[in-house]
Short mmCIF file of N, CA, C and O in Angstrom, two decimals:
data_model
loop_
_atom_site.label_atom_id
_atom_site.label_comp_id
_atom_site.label_asym_id
_atom_site.label_seq_id
_atom_site.Cartn_x
_atom_site.Cartn_y
_atom_site.Cartn_z
N MET A 1 5.87 -56.00 -53.95
CA MET A 1 5.75 -54.75 -54.66
C MET A 1 4.43 -54.83 -55.54
O MET A 1 4.25 -55.81 -56.27
N ASN A 2 3.58 -53.88 -55.37
CA ASN A 2 2.32 -53.81 -56.15
C ASN A 2 2.66 -53.41 -57.58
O ASN A 2 3.63 -52.67 -57.94
N THR A 3 1.73 -53.85 -58.46
CA THR A 3 1.78 -53.47 -59.86
C THR A 3 1.42 -51.95 -60.04
O THR A 3 0.79 -51.35 -59.13
N LEU A 4 1.73 -51.47 -61.18
CA LEU A 4 1.33 -50.06 -61.44
C LEU A 4 -0.18 -49.97 -61.31
O LEU A 4 -0.67 -48.99 -60.73
N GLY A 5 -0.88 -50.96 -61.91
CA GLY A 5 -2.37 -50.89 -61.77
C GLY A 5 -2.90 -50.86 -60.37
O GLY A 5 -3.79 -50.09 -60.07
N GLN A 6 -2.25 -51.64 -59.52
CA GLN A 6 -2.70 -51.63 -58.07
C GLN A 6 -2.47 -50.31 -57.51
O GLN A 6 -3.24 -49.79 -56.65
N LYS A 7 -1.35 -49.74 -57.79
CA LYS A 7 -0.95 -48.40 -57.21
C LYS A 7 -1.91 -47.37 -57.70
O LYS A 7 -2.38 -46.44 -56.94
N LEU A 8 -2.31 -47.38 -59.01
CA LEU A 8 -3.31 -46.43 -59.50
C LEU A 8 -4.63 -46.61 -58.77
O LEU A 8 -5.24 -45.60 -58.36
N LYS A 9 -5.04 -47.84 -58.54
CA LYS A 9 -6.29 -48.07 -57.85
C LYS A 9 -6.17 -47.50 -56.43
O LYS A 9 -7.09 -46.97 -55.83
N ASP A 10 -5.01 -47.72 -55.79
CA ASP A 10 -4.84 -47.12 -54.43
C ASP A 10 -4.99 -45.60 -54.38
O ASP A 10 -5.59 -45.14 -53.45
N VAL A 11 -4.36 -45.01 -55.35
CA VAL A 11 -4.54 -43.50 -55.41
C VAL A 11 -5.98 -43.13 -55.63
O VAL A 11 -6.49 -42.26 -54.96
N ARG A 12 -6.60 -43.78 -56.58
CA ARG A 12 -7.96 -43.51 -56.84
C ARG A 12 -8.86 -43.67 -55.59
O ARG A 12 -9.74 -42.94 -55.32
N MET A 13 -8.66 -44.77 -54.94
CA MET A 13 -9.51 -45.06 -53.73
C MET A 13 -9.20 -44.04 -52.63
O MET A 13 -10.09 -43.68 -51.83
N HIS A 14 -7.97 -43.60 -52.51
CA HIS A 14 -7.62 -42.54 -51.49
C HIS A 14 -8.55 -41.35 -51.74
O HIS A 14 -8.96 -40.78 -50.76
N TYR A 15 -8.72 -40.94 -53.02
CA TYR A 15 -9.53 -39.75 -53.34
C TYR A 15 -11.04 -40.19 -53.41
O TYR A 15 -11.85 -39.29 -53.69
N ASN A 16 -11.34 -41.41 -53.15
CA ASN A 16 -12.78 -41.90 -53.20
C ASN A 16 -13.46 -41.56 -54.49
O ASN A 16 -14.63 -41.00 -54.48
N LEU A 17 -12.81 -41.88 -55.67
CA LEU A 17 -13.38 -41.50 -56.91
C LEU A 17 -13.58 -42.79 -57.74
O LEU A 17 -12.91 -43.75 -57.63
N SER A 18 -14.57 -42.73 -58.54
CA SER A 18 -14.81 -43.77 -59.52
C SER A 18 -13.79 -43.78 -60.60
O SER A 18 -13.05 -42.66 -60.70
N ALA A 19 -13.63 -44.82 -61.29
CA ALA A 19 -12.53 -44.77 -62.37
C ALA A 19 -12.92 -43.64 -63.41
O ALA A 19 -12.01 -43.00 -63.94
N ASP A 20 -14.19 -43.50 -63.67
CA ASP A 20 -14.61 -42.44 -64.69
C ASP A 20 -14.19 -41.05 -64.12
O ASP A 20 -13.62 -40.25 -64.86
N GLU A 21 -14.53 -40.75 -62.84
CA GLU A 21 -14.19 -39.46 -62.22
C GLU A 21 -12.62 -39.20 -62.22
O GLU A 21 -12.15 -38.16 -62.55
N PHE A 22 -11.91 -40.25 -61.84
CA PHE A 22 -10.47 -40.09 -61.74
C PHE A 22 -9.88 -39.89 -63.17
O PHE A 22 -9.03 -39.01 -63.30
N ALA A 23 -10.38 -40.61 -64.17
CA ALA A 23 -9.83 -40.49 -65.51
C ALA A 23 -10.15 -39.10 -66.12
O ALA A 23 -9.26 -38.50 -66.68
N ARG A 24 -11.39 -38.61 -65.84
CA ARG A 24 -11.72 -37.33 -66.43
C ARG A 24 -10.73 -36.16 -65.93
O ARG A 24 -10.44 -35.28 -66.69
N LYS A 25 -10.46 -36.31 -64.64
CA LYS A 25 -9.52 -35.16 -64.09
C LYS A 25 -8.19 -35.20 -64.70
O LYS A 25 -7.52 -34.20 -64.58
N ILE A 26 -7.80 -36.30 -65.27
CA ILE A 26 -6.49 -36.30 -65.96
C ILE A 26 -6.67 -36.48 -67.48
O ILE A 26 -5.73 -36.92 -68.15
N ASN A 27 -7.76 -36.10 -67.98
CA ASN A 27 -8.07 -36.01 -69.37
C ASN A 27 -7.89 -37.33 -70.13
O ASN A 27 -7.24 -37.38 -71.20
N LEU A 28 -8.45 -38.40 -69.55
CA LEU A 28 -8.42 -39.64 -70.14
C LEU A 28 -9.81 -40.20 -70.23
O LEU A 28 -10.73 -39.91 -69.48
N SER A 29 -10.02 -41.11 -71.26
CA SER A 29 -11.27 -41.83 -71.20
C SER A 29 -11.26 -42.87 -70.18
O SER A 29 -10.12 -43.36 -69.75
N THR A 30 -12.37 -43.33 -69.74
CA THR A 30 -12.42 -44.39 -68.72
C THR A 30 -11.86 -45.63 -69.20
O THR A 30 -11.10 -46.32 -68.46
N ARG A 31 -12.06 -45.89 -70.52
CA ARG A 31 -11.60 -47.10 -71.05
C ARG A 31 -10.01 -47.16 -71.07
O ARG A 31 -9.43 -48.20 -70.73
N THR A 32 -9.41 -46.03 -71.40
CA THR A 32 -7.98 -45.91 -71.38
C THR A 32 -7.40 -46.09 -69.93
O THR A 32 -6.53 -46.84 -69.75
N TYR A 33 -8.05 -45.37 -69.04
CA TYR A 33 -7.63 -45.42 -67.65
C TYR A 33 -7.76 -46.85 -67.06
O TYR A 33 -6.86 -47.37 -66.49
N ASN A 34 -8.87 -47.57 -67.38
CA ASN A 34 -9.02 -48.86 -66.86
C ASN A 34 -7.99 -49.80 -67.50
O ASN A 34 -7.53 -50.75 -66.76
N SER A 35 -7.58 -49.59 -68.71
CA SER A 35 -6.48 -50.38 -69.25
C SER A 35 -5.21 -50.28 -68.44
O SER A 35 -4.43 -51.22 -68.35
N TYR A 36 -4.97 -49.13 -67.88
CA TYR A 36 -3.76 -48.91 -67.06
C TYR A 36 -3.98 -49.65 -65.70
O TYR A 36 -3.06 -50.27 -65.15
N GLU A 37 -5.14 -49.31 -65.10
CA GLU A 37 -5.40 -49.89 -63.76
C GLU A 37 -5.47 -51.39 -63.75
O GLU A 37 -5.11 -52.04 -62.75
N TYR A 38 -5.89 -51.99 -64.84
CA TYR A 38 -5.99 -53.45 -64.95
C TYR A 38 -4.64 -54.02 -65.52
O TYR A 38 -4.60 -55.27 -65.87
N ASP A 39 -3.60 -53.20 -65.67
CA ASP A 39 -2.33 -53.61 -66.14
C ASP A 39 -2.42 -54.26 -67.55
O ASP A 39 -1.61 -55.12 -67.85
N GLU A 40 -3.34 -53.81 -68.36
CA GLU A 40 -3.42 -54.24 -69.71
C GLU A 40 -2.60 -53.50 -70.74
O GLU A 40 -2.14 -54.03 -71.82
N ARG A 41 -2.31 -52.22 -70.42
CA ARG A 41 -1.46 -51.38 -71.23
C ARG A 41 -0.57 -50.62 -70.34
O ARG A 41 -0.87 -50.25 -69.21
N LYS A 42 0.55 -50.17 -70.85
CA LYS A 42 1.47 -49.29 -70.19
C LYS A 42 1.19 -47.82 -70.68
O LYS A 42 1.08 -47.53 -71.84
N PRO A 43 1.08 -46.91 -69.57
CA PRO A 43 0.76 -45.50 -69.99
C PRO A 43 1.97 -44.76 -70.53
O PRO A 43 3.17 -45.20 -70.25
N PRO A 44 1.66 -43.71 -71.27
CA PRO A 44 2.82 -42.87 -71.78
C PRO A 44 3.39 -41.98 -70.66
O PRO A 44 2.79 -41.81 -69.61
N VAL A 45 4.53 -41.42 -70.90
CA VAL A 45 5.14 -40.63 -69.92
C VAL A 45 4.25 -39.41 -69.46
O VAL A 45 4.19 -39.13 -68.25
N GLU A 46 3.55 -38.80 -70.34
CA GLU A 46 2.60 -37.75 -70.02
C GLU A 46 1.67 -38.10 -69.02
O GLU A 46 1.26 -37.26 -68.12
N PHE A 47 1.24 -39.33 -68.87
CA PHE A 47 0.22 -39.85 -67.88
C PHE A 47 0.81 -39.61 -66.55
O PHE A 47 0.11 -39.21 -65.58
N PHE A 48 2.10 -39.94 -66.35
CA PHE A 48 2.76 -39.74 -64.94
C PHE A 48 2.85 -38.30 -64.58
O PHE A 48 2.59 -38.03 -63.44
N PHE A 49 3.10 -37.49 -65.52
CA PHE A 49 3.15 -36.02 -65.21
C PHE A 49 1.76 -35.55 -64.80
O PHE A 49 1.58 -34.67 -63.89
N ASN A 50 0.73 -36.11 -65.45
CA ASN A 50 -0.66 -35.63 -65.10
C ASN A 50 -1.01 -36.16 -63.61
O ASN A 50 -1.62 -35.49 -62.94
N LEU A 51 -0.56 -37.35 -63.33
CA LEU A 51 -0.78 -37.87 -61.94
C LEU A 51 -0.15 -36.96 -60.93
O LEU A 51 -0.72 -36.70 -59.89
N TYR A 52 1.10 -36.52 -61.25
CA TYR A 52 1.78 -35.66 -60.30
C TYR A 52 1.08 -34.30 -60.29
O TYR A 52 0.85 -33.77 -59.13
N ASN A 53 0.76 -33.73 -61.38
CA ASN A 53 0.18 -32.36 -61.38
C ASN A 53 -1.27 -32.37 -60.74
O ASN A 53 -1.63 -31.35 -60.07
N VAL A 54 -1.99 -33.35 -61.02
CA VAL A 54 -3.47 -33.34 -60.62
C VAL A 54 -3.66 -33.95 -59.19
O VAL A 54 -4.34 -33.45 -58.38
N TYR A 55 -2.96 -35.09 -58.93
CA TYR A 55 -3.17 -35.78 -57.75
C TYR A 55 -2.02 -35.80 -56.76
O TYR A 55 -2.09 -36.42 -55.72
N ASP A 56 -0.95 -35.04 -57.06
CA ASP A 56 0.27 -34.94 -56.17
C ASP A 56 0.88 -36.27 -55.85
O ASP A 56 1.40 -36.51 -54.78
N VAL A 57 0.84 -37.22 -56.79
CA VAL A 57 1.39 -38.53 -56.68
C VAL A 57 2.87 -38.44 -56.75
O VAL A 57 3.48 -37.71 -57.60
N ASN A 58 3.63 -39.04 -55.85
CA ASN A 58 5.05 -39.07 -55.75
C ASN A 58 5.52 -40.01 -56.92
O ASN A 58 5.26 -41.22 -56.89
N LEU A 59 6.20 -39.49 -57.94
CA LEU A 59 6.59 -40.29 -59.07
C LEU A 59 7.58 -41.35 -58.69
O LEU A 59 7.64 -42.39 -59.31
N ASN A 60 8.45 -41.09 -57.71
CA ASN A 60 9.36 -42.10 -57.23
C ASN A 60 8.63 -43.29 -56.70
O ASN A 60 8.96 -44.49 -56.90
N TRP A 61 7.46 -43.05 -55.99
CA TRP A 61 6.70 -44.19 -55.43
C TRP A 61 6.02 -44.96 -56.54
O TRP A 61 6.11 -46.22 -56.55
N ILE A 62 5.36 -44.27 -57.49
CA ILE A 62 4.59 -45.00 -58.50
C ILE A 62 5.46 -45.72 -59.44
O ILE A 62 5.15 -46.84 -59.97
N ILE A 63 6.66 -45.21 -59.74
CA ILE A 63 7.59 -45.82 -60.72
C ILE A 63 8.49 -46.80 -60.01
O ILE A 63 8.68 -47.93 -60.52
N ALA A 64 9.18 -46.39 -58.94
CA ALA A 64 10.22 -47.16 -58.31
C ALA A 64 9.92 -47.80 -57.00
O ALA A 64 10.77 -48.36 -56.34
N ASP A 65 8.62 -47.55 -56.44
CA ASP A 65 8.28 -48.07 -55.20
C ASP A 65 9.13 -47.53 -54.03
O ASP A 65 9.46 -48.16 -53.15
N ASP A 66 9.45 -46.25 -54.21
CA ASP A 66 10.38 -45.59 -53.28
C ASP A 66 9.63 -44.38 -52.67
O ASP A 66 9.13 -43.51 -53.39
N GLY A 67 9.58 -44.30 -51.38
CA GLY A 67 8.94 -43.22 -50.70
C GLY A 67 7.48 -43.35 -50.49
O GLY A 67 6.89 -44.45 -50.63
N ASP A 68 6.75 -42.29 -50.16
CA ASP A 68 5.35 -42.21 -49.91
C ASP A 68 4.51 -42.04 -51.08
O ASP A 68 5.02 -41.56 -52.11
N MET A 69 3.25 -42.38 -51.05
CA MET A 69 2.38 -42.31 -52.20
C MET A 69 2.27 -40.80 -52.59
O MET A 69 2.21 -40.49 -53.82
N PHE A 70 2.14 -39.90 -51.70
CA PHE A 70 1.90 -38.51 -52.06
C PHE A 70 3.14 -37.64 -51.63
O PHE A 70 3.80 -37.97 -50.59
N LEU A 71 3.28 -36.61 -52.30
CA LEU A 71 4.35 -35.58 -51.98
C LEU A 71 3.82 -34.66 -50.84
O LEU A 71 2.58 -34.58 -50.76
N MET A 72 4.67 -34.17 -50.08
CA MET A 72 4.20 -33.16 -49.07
C MET A 72 3.76 -31.94 -49.81
O MET A 72 4.36 -31.53 -50.86
N PRO A 73 2.78 -31.25 -49.26
CA PRO A 73 2.33 -30.05 -49.94
C PRO A 73 3.43 -28.96 -49.87
O PRO A 73 4.24 -28.87 -48.95
N LYS A 74 3.50 -28.13 -50.91
CA LYS A 74 4.31 -27.04 -50.92
C LYS A 74 3.93 -26.04 -49.82
O LYS A 74 2.75 -25.82 -49.71
N PHE A 75 4.87 -25.42 -49.21
CA PHE A 75 4.50 -24.47 -48.13
C PHE A 75 3.53 -23.36 -48.64
O PHE A 75 2.68 -23.01 -47.88
N GLU A 76 3.82 -22.82 -49.80
CA GLU A 76 2.94 -21.81 -50.37
C GLU A 76 1.47 -22.25 -50.38
O GLU A 76 0.55 -21.45 -50.25
N GLU A 77 1.17 -23.56 -50.56
CA GLU A 77 -0.10 -24.08 -50.70
C GLU A 77 -0.82 -24.17 -49.39
O GLU A 77 -2.12 -24.31 -49.32
N CYS A 78 -0.12 -24.22 -48.35
CA CYS A 78 -0.75 -24.39 -47.00
C CYS A 78 -0.31 -23.25 -46.05
O CYS A 78 -0.64 -23.37 -44.91
N GLU A 79 0.31 -22.23 -46.54
CA GLU A 79 0.79 -21.11 -45.66
C GLU A 79 -0.34 -20.50 -44.90
O GLU A 79 -0.16 -20.27 -43.71
N ASP A 80 -1.40 -20.15 -45.51
CA ASP A 80 -2.49 -19.48 -44.71
C ASP A 80 -3.07 -20.36 -43.65
O ASP A 80 -3.25 -19.89 -42.59
N GLU A 81 -3.28 -21.57 -43.91
CA GLU A 81 -3.81 -22.55 -42.92
C GLU A 81 -2.76 -22.71 -41.75
O GLU A 81 -3.16 -22.66 -40.60
N PHE A 82 -1.47 -22.83 -42.11
CA PHE A 82 -0.45 -22.97 -41.12
C PHE A 82 -0.36 -21.65 -40.21
O PHE A 82 -0.30 -21.75 -39.01
N THR A 83 -0.40 -20.52 -40.89
CA THR A 83 -0.38 -19.26 -40.13
C THR A 83 -1.56 -19.12 -39.17
O THR A 83 -1.40 -18.71 -38.00
N GLN A 84 -2.71 -19.50 -39.66
CA GLN A 84 -3.92 -19.49 -38.78
C GLN A 84 -3.79 -20.34 -37.57
O GLN A 84 -4.15 -19.98 -36.48
N LYS A 85 -3.34 -21.54 -37.75
CA LYS A 85 -3.07 -22.49 -36.65
C LYS A 85 -2.14 -21.98 -35.63
O LYS A 85 -2.34 -22.07 -34.47
N VAL A 86 -1.01 -21.44 -36.11
CA VAL A 86 -0.04 -20.88 -35.21
C VAL A 86 -0.60 -19.64 -34.39
O VAL A 86 -0.44 -19.58 -33.12
N GLU A 87 -1.36 -18.82 -35.11
CA GLU A 87 -1.99 -17.69 -34.34
C GLU A 87 -2.95 -18.15 -33.37
O GLU A 87 -3.00 -17.60 -32.30
N ASN A 88 -3.70 -19.20 -33.64
CA ASN A 88 -4.68 -19.68 -32.63
C ASN A 88 -3.97 -20.28 -31.44
O ASN A 88 -4.38 -20.05 -30.30
N ILE A 89 -2.86 -20.96 -31.68
CA ILE A 89 -2.13 -21.47 -30.50
C ILE A 89 -1.52 -20.37 -29.70
O ILE A 89 -1.58 -20.46 -28.44
N LEU A 90 -1.01 -19.38 -30.34
CA LEU A 90 -0.39 -18.25 -29.60
C LEU A 90 -1.49 -17.50 -28.89
O LEU A 90 -1.25 -17.10 -27.67
N ARG A 91 -2.69 -17.34 -29.39
CA ARG A 91 -3.79 -16.69 -28.66
C ARG A 91 -4.19 -17.53 -27.48
O ARG A 91 -4.41 -16.93 -26.33
N GLN A 92 -4.34 -18.78 -27.66
CA GLN A 92 -4.75 -19.67 -26.51
C GLN A 92 -3.75 -19.61 -25.37
O GLN A 92 -4.08 -19.66 -24.20
N LYS A 93 -2.45 -19.45 -25.66
CA LYS A 93 -1.41 -19.31 -24.75
C LYS A 93 -1.22 -17.87 -24.19
O LYS A 93 -0.38 -17.70 -23.30
N GLY A 94 -2.06 -17.02 -24.65
CA GLY A 94 -2.04 -15.62 -24.22
C GLY A 94 -0.79 -14.90 -24.67
O GLY A 94 -0.40 -13.89 -24.06
N LEU A 95 -0.12 -15.37 -25.77
CA LEU A 95 1.08 -14.73 -26.20
C LEU A 95 0.84 -13.60 -27.21
O LEU A 95 1.65 -12.75 -27.47
N ILE A 96 -0.34 -13.64 -27.78
CA ILE A 96 -0.87 -12.59 -28.69
C ILE A 96 -2.28 -12.27 -28.34
O ILE A 96 -2.98 -13.15 -27.84
N LYS A 97 -2.79 -11.14 -28.79
CA LYS A 97 -4.17 -10.78 -28.67
C LYS A 97 -5.06 -11.20 -29.82
O LYS A 97 -4.64 -11.32 -30.90
#
């Protein structure tokens, strides 16, 4: 099981961000964020909510090592893209104009 710091680094690397860029998006100083990533300090509860809200991190994964790193997007957030893909497939198959 990875430490919290390693998991934070994994999330940051997934987004290809520097520690400074990652920290700024969740309203932290780089120094504070680095103290979490290097397992020097434990973050407050609000930090986890920011990870969820900004980076879609699955809180079960980061806290309890359960599930995937990221949550599935909400349908409303990808509805237009999904609709476009379905329409394209239906057009290719000649089922709609």
